[in-house]
PDB file of C-alpha atoms in Angstrom:
ATOM      1  CA  UNK A   1      65.899 -12.865 106.964  1.00 59.00           C
ATOM      2  CA  UNK A   2      67.288 -15.728 104.871  1.00 66.00           C
ATOM      3  CA  UNK A   3      66.514 -13.860 101.666  1.00 63.00           C
ATOM      4  CA  UNK A   4      68.550 -10.904 102.967  1.00 62.00           C
ATOM      5  CA  UNK A   5      71.495 -13.231 103.644  1.00 67.00           C
ATOM      6  CA  UNK A   6      71.199 -14.780 100.173  1.00 61.00           C
ATOM      7  CA  UNK A   7      71.106 -11.332  98.610  1.00 60.00           C
ATOM      8  CA  UNK A   8      74.231 -10.269 100.542  1.00 67.00           C
ATOM      9  CA  UNK A   9      76.009 -13.520  99.589  1.00 58.00           C
ATOM     10  CA  UNK A  10      75.135 -13.009  95.902  1.00 65.00           C
ATOM     11  CA  UNK A  11      76.414  -9.410  95.997  1.00 65.00           C
ATOM     12  CA  UNK A  12      79.688 -10.494  97.650  1.00 61.00           C
ATOM     13  CA  UNK A  13      80.150 -13.272  95.071  1.00 63.00           C
ATOM     14  CA  UNK A  14      79.590 -10.799  92.230  1.00 61.00           C
ATOM     15  CA  UNK A  15      82.210  -8.412  93.656  1.00 66.00           C
ATOM     16  CA  UNK A  16      84.733 -11.241  94.059  1.00 61.00           C
ATOM     17  CA  UNK A  17      84.180 -12.469  90.494  1.00 56.00           C
ATOM     18  CA  UNK A  18      84.460  -8.936  89.115  1.00 58.00           C
ATOM     19  CA  UNK A  19      87.802  -8.530  90.879  1.00 58.00           C
ATOM     20  CA  UNK A  20      89.137 -11.698  89.165  1.00 57.00           C
ATOM     21  CA  UNK A  21      88.403 -10.499  85.608  1.00 57.00           C
ATOM     22  CA  UNK A  22      91.220  -8.717  83.717  1.00 58.00           C
ATOM     23  CA  UNK A  23      90.770  -5.024  82.939  1.00 58.00           C
ATOM     24  CA  UNK A  24      88.902  -4.296  79.698  1.00 57.00           C
ATOM     25  CA  UNK A  25      91.999  -2.931  77.883  1.00 59.00           C
ATOM     26  CA  UNK A  26      93.807  -6.277  78.411  1.00 58.00           C
ATOM     27  CA  UNK A  27      90.953  -8.422  77.153  1.00 54.00           C
ATOM     28  CA  UNK A  28      91.325  -9.262  73.448  1.00 56.00           C
ATOM     29  CA  UNK A  29      88.399  -8.173  71.362  1.00 58.00           C
ATOM     30  CA  UNK A  30      86.271 -11.098  70.308  1.00 59.00           C
ATOM     31  CA  UNK A  31      86.222 -11.643  66.568  1.00 58.00           C
ATOM     32  CA  UNK A  32      82.810 -11.902  64.987  1.00 55.00           C
ATOM     33  CA  UNK A  33      81.912 -15.426  63.899  1.00 55.00           C
ATOM     34  CA  UNK A  34      82.432 -16.143  60.206  1.00 55.00           C
ATOM     35  CA  UNK A  35      79.359 -15.568  58.116  1.00 53.00           C
ATOM     36  CA  UNK A  36      78.698 -18.385  55.671  1.00 51.00           C
ATOM     37  CA  UNK A  37      78.727 -17.092  52.123  1.00 50.00           C
ATOM     38  CA  UNK A  38      75.665 -17.564  50.012  1.00 50.00           C
ATOM     39  CA  UNK A  39      76.078 -19.863  47.054  1.00 50.00           C
ATOM     40  CA  UNK A  40      77.677 -17.974  44.198  1.00 50.00           C
ATOM     41  CA  UNK A  41      79.203 -15.294  46.464  1.00 49.00           C
ATOM     42  CA  UNK A  42      82.942 -14.894  46.487  1.00 47.00           C
ATOM     43  CA  UNK A  43      84.674 -15.341  49.831  1.00 45.00           C
ATOM     44  CA  UNK A  44      86.509 -12.299  51.131  1.00 47.00           C
ATOM     45  CA  UNK A  45      89.452 -12.859  53.440  1.00 47.00           C
ATOM     46  CA  UNK A  46      90.046  -9.977  55.835  1.00 47.00           C
ATOM     47  CA  UNK A  47      93.478  -8.374  55.647  1.00 50.00           C
ATOM     48  CA  UNK A  48      94.203  -9.285  59.256  1.00 49.00           C
ATOM     49  CA  UNK A  49      93.779 -13.006  58.542  1.00 46.00           C
ATOM     50  CA  UNK A  50      97.070 -14.901  58.576  1.00 45.00           C
ATOM     51  CA  UNK A  51      98.176 -16.106  55.169  1.00 42.00           C
ATOM     52  CA  UNK A  52     100.145 -19.312  54.713  1.00 43.00           C
ATOM     53  CA  UNK A  53     103.781 -18.603  53.990  1.00 48.00           C
ATOM     54  CA  UNK A  54     105.531 -20.347  51.157  1.00 44.00           C
ATOM     55  CA  UNK A  55     108.315 -22.696  52.182  1.00 45.00           C
ATOM     56  CA  UNK A  56     111.809 -21.499  51.326  1.00 49.00           C
ATOM     57  CA  UNK A  57     112.795 -22.635  47.851  1.00 54.00           C
ATOM     58  CA  UNK A  58     116.008 -24.270  49.069  1.00 62.00           C
ATOM     59  CA  UNK A  59     114.373 -26.522  51.664  1.00 86.00           C
ATOM     60  CA  UNK A  60     114.161 -30.263  51.047  1.00 94.00           C
ATOM     61  CA  UNK A  61     111.782 -32.672  52.794  1.00 94.00           C
ATOM     62  CA  UNK A  62     114.184 -35.600  52.294  1.00 96.00           C
ATOM     63  CA  UNK A  63     115.808 -36.604  55.580  1.00 96.00           C
ATOM     64  CA  UNK A  64     118.170 -39.248  54.165  1.00 97.00           C
ATOM     65  CA  UNK A  65     118.804 -41.127  50.916  1.00 97.00           C
ATOM     66  CA  UNK A  66     120.597 -44.285  49.822  1.00 97.00           C
ATOM     67  CA  UNK A  67     120.933 -47.103  47.253  1.00 97.00           C
ATOM     68  CA  UNK A  68     121.278 -44.855  44.194  1.00 98.00           C
ATOM     69  CA  UNK A  69     121.748 -46.633  40.849  1.00 97.00           C
ATOM     70  CA  UNK A  70     121.721 -45.462  37.235  1.00 97.00           C
ATOM     71  CA  UNK A  71     121.687 -47.301  33.927  1.00 97.00           C
ATOM     72  CA  UNK A  72     121.040 -46.620  30.274  1.00 95.00           C
ATOM     73  CA  UNK A  73     118.482 -48.879  28.605  1.00 94.00           C
ATOM     74  CA  UNK A  74     119.705 -49.559  25.062  1.00 91.00           C
ATOM     75  CA  UNK A  75     117.409 -52.525  24.399  1.00 88.00           C
ATOM     76  CA  UNK A  76     116.723 -52.954  20.673  1.00 85.00           C
ATOM     77  CA  UNK A  77     113.260 -53.021  19.218  1.00 85.00           C
ATOM     78  CA  UNK A  78     110.880 -51.134  16.975  1.00 88.00           C
ATOM     79  CA  UNK A  79     110.809 -47.429  17.821  1.00 85.00           C
ATOM     80  CA  UNK A  80     113.265 -48.050  20.676  1.00 87.00           C
ATOM     81  CA  UNK A  81     115.335 -45.118  21.848  1.00 92.00           C
ATOM     82  CA  UNK A  82     117.915 -45.159  24.640  1.00 93.00           C
ATOM     83  CA  UNK A  83     116.574 -44.032  28.019  1.00 95.00           C
ATOM     84  CA  UNK A  84     118.320 -43.319  31.285  1.00 96.00           C
ATOM     85  CA  UNK A  85     116.958 -44.725  34.548  1.00 97.00           C
ATOM     86  CA  UNK A  86     117.872 -43.523  38.049  1.00 98.00           C
ATOM     87  CA  UNK A  87     116.512 -45.197  41.180  1.00 98.00           C
ATOM     88  CA  UNK A  88     117.082 -44.716  44.898  1.00 98.00           C
ATOM     89  CA  UNK A  89     115.445 -44.677  48.306  1.00 98.00           C
ATOM     90  CA  UNK A  90     114.634 -41.553  50.313  1.00 98.00           C
ATOM     91  CA  UNK A  91     113.356 -41.067  53.857  1.00 97.00           C
ATOM     92  CA  UNK A  92     110.672 -38.390  54.351  1.00 96.00           C
ATOM     93  CA  UNK A  93     108.790 -37.140  57.430  1.00 93.00           C
ATOM     94  CA  UNK A  94     105.511 -38.894  56.586  1.00 94.00           C
ATOM     95  CA  UNK A  95     103.917 -41.223  54.083  1.00 93.00           C
ATOM     96  CA  UNK A  96     102.045 -40.006  51.035  1.00 93.00           C
ATOM     97  CA  UNK A  97     104.817 -37.965  49.411  1.00 95.00           C
ATOM     98  CA  UNK A  98     105.049 -37.913  45.634  1.00 95.00           C
ATOM     99  CA  UNK A  99     108.148 -36.867  43.731  1.00 97.00           C
ATOM    100  CA  UNK A 100     108.827 -34.825  40.625  1.00 97.00           C
ATOM    101  CA  UNK A 101     112.109 -34.542  38.752  1.00 97.00           C
ATOM    102  CA  UNK A 102     113.745 -31.585  37.077  1.00 96.00           C
ATOM    103  CA  UNK A 103     116.687 -32.015  34.694  1.00 95.00           C
ATOM    104  CA  UNK A 104     119.456 -29.514  35.347  1.00 92.00           C
ATOM    105  CA  UNK A 105     122.087 -28.144  32.990  1.00 88.00           C
ATOM    106  CA  UNK A 106     124.720 -30.534  31.630  1.00 82.00           C
ATOM    107  CA  UNK A 107     128.393 -29.760  31.433  1.00 80.00           C
ATOM    108  CA  UNK A 108     130.088 -29.507  28.039  1.00 79.00           C
ATOM    109  CA  UNK A 109     132.488 -32.412  28.403  1.00 82.00           C
ATOM    110  CA  UNK A 110     132.722 -35.201  25.812  1.00 84.00           C
ATOM    111  CA  UNK A 111     130.709 -37.463  28.139  1.00 86.00           C
ATOM    112  CA  UNK A 112     128.427 -35.090  30.068  1.00 90.00           C
ATOM    113  CA  UNK A 113     127.128 -35.494  33.606  1.00 93.00           C
ATOM    114  CA  UNK A 114     123.384 -35.663  34.237  1.00 94.00           C
ATOM    115  CA  UNK A 115     122.152 -33.337  36.985  1.00 96.00           C
ATOM    116  CA  UNK A 116     118.746 -34.208  38.429  1.00 97.00           C
ATOM    117  CA  UNK A 117     116.786 -32.262  41.005  1.00 97.00           C
ATOM    118  CA  UNK A 118     114.363 -34.279  43.134  1.00 98.00           C
ATOM    119  CA  UNK A 119     111.281 -32.279  44.144  1.00 97.00           C
ATOM    120  CA  UNK A 120     109.265 -33.846  46.993  1.00 96.00           C
ATOM    121  CA  UNK A 121     105.561 -32.951  47.003  1.00 95.00           C
ATOM    122  CA  UNK A 122     103.943 -33.130  50.455  1.00 93.00           C
ATOM    123  CA  UNK A 123     100.725 -35.115  50.809  1.00 93.00           C
ATOM    124  CA  UNK A 124      97.456 -33.195  50.695  1.00 92.00           C
ATOM    125  CA  UNK A 125      95.412 -36.028  52.202  1.00 91.00           C
ATOM    126  CA  UNK A 126      95.853 -37.535  55.678  1.00 91.00           C
ATOM    127  CA  UNK A 127      99.012 -39.656  55.769  1.00 89.00           C
ATOM    128  CA  UNK A 128     101.071 -41.776  58.127  1.00 87.00           C
ATOM    129  CA  UNK A 129     102.858 -39.491  60.577  1.00 91.00           C
ATOM    130  CA  UNK A 130     106.074 -41.495  60.807  1.00 94.00           C
ATOM    131  CA  UNK A 131     109.319 -41.409  58.872  1.00 95.00           C
ATOM    132  CA  UNK A 132     108.664 -43.287  55.639  1.00 95.00           C
ATOM    133  CA  UNK A 133     111.073 -44.742  53.096  1.00 96.00           C
ATOM    134  CA  UNK A 134     109.957 -44.118  49.517  1.00 96.00           C
ATOM    135  CA  UNK A 135     111.473 -45.489  46.322  1.00 97.00           C
ATOM    136  CA  UNK A 136     112.051 -42.878  43.634  1.00 98.00           C
ATOM    137  CA  UNK A 137     112.560 -43.564  39.929  1.00 98.00           C
ATOM    138  CA  UNK A 138     113.519 -41.209  37.118  1.00 98.00           C
ATOM    139  CA  UNK A 139     113.207 -42.214  33.462  1.00 97.00           C
ATOM    140  CA  UNK A 140     114.166 -39.851  30.674  1.00 95.00           C
ATOM    141  CA  UNK A 141     115.656 -39.679  27.196  1.00 93.00           C
ATOM    142  CA  UNK A 142     119.389 -40.068  26.750  1.00 91.00           C
ATOM    143  CA  UNK A 143     121.030 -36.815  25.645  1.00 86.00           C
ATOM    144  CA  UNK A 144     124.173 -37.788  23.759  1.00 83.00           C
ATOM    145  CA  UNK A 145     125.836 -41.181  23.808  1.00 87.00           C
ATOM    146  CA  UNK A 146     126.320 -41.712  27.545  1.00 90.00           C
ATOM    147  CA  UNK A 147     126.753 -40.018  30.932  1.00 92.00           C
ATOM    148  CA  UNK A 148     129.936 -39.847  32.962  1.00 92.00           C
ATOM    149  CA  UNK A 149     128.007 -39.568  36.226  1.00 94.00           C
ATOM    150  CA  UNK A 150     124.597 -38.650  37.661  1.00 96.00           C
ATOM    151  CA  UNK A 151     124.162 -36.149  40.492  1.00 96.00           C
ATOM    152  CA  UNK A 152     120.874 -36.012  42.431  1.00 97.00           C
ATOM    153  CA  UNK A 153     120.121 -32.847  44.408  1.00 97.00           C
ATOM    154  CA  UNK A 154     117.233 -31.602  46.503  1.00 96.00           C
ATOM    155  CA  UNK A 155     116.877 -28.133  47.977  1.00 94.00           C
ATOM    156  CA  UNK A 156     120.488 -27.200  47.319  1.00 92.00           C
ATOM    157  CA  UNK A 157     121.972 -30.327  48.938  1.00 95.00           C
ATOM    158  CA  UNK A 158     123.445 -33.320  47.122  1.00 96.00           C
ATOM    159  CA  UNK A 159     121.548 -36.517  47.886  1.00 97.00           C
ATOM    160  CA  UNK A 160     123.699 -38.806  45.786  1.00 96.00           C
ATOM    161  CA  UNK A 161     126.338 -38.986  43.086  1.00 97.00           C
ATOM    162  CA  UNK A 162     126.503 -42.031  40.862  1.00 96.00           C
ATOM    163  CA  UNK A 163     129.901 -42.336  39.208  1.00 95.00           C
ATOM    164  CA  UNK A 164     129.189 -45.569  37.311  1.00 94.00           C
ATOM    165  CA  UNK A 165     126.333 -45.434  34.798  1.00 94.00           C
ATOM    166  CA  UNK A 166     125.977 -48.901  33.275  1.00 94.00           C
ATOM    167  CA  UNK A 167     124.531 -49.901  29.903  1.00 92.00           C
ATOM    168  CA  UNK A 168     121.742 -52.476  29.587  1.00 88.00           C
ATOM    169  CA  UNK A 169     121.539 -54.134  26.155  1.00 81.00           C
TER     170      UNK A 169
END
């Protein structure tokens, strides 16, 4: 008699659980587990796999910038050539950023302006997940005799404009 009750209870539980499950057409199809590739095989990514999207070209990771300075190093010496130095501080979303510089076109005035584009490179390794202040430094050859000003841009926005470029002798 108890086995009959247990059988009835099991059947009722099965019916209740079946009623709770979503219909088959609403259940997403389970994807097959990835098959590890044998050594030497090339990995094939299915077309339905999401691909990482490239960040818009005009986006800049710099949140804020300050303390911009520029000077021309004209120190004498063997094989010395004048170089321009630009330094500043930038705030980025996390630690571990590195920075590249790109020299933009100069105007055709008697004393041209130097246009620099700062290109932040996000960290590829684990990094501090807090706003970090990084010092940036550009050093490059002097084109001409001097610069009237230096403009630093990033992602289409102006980070700083230095109107006084001093000479260091």
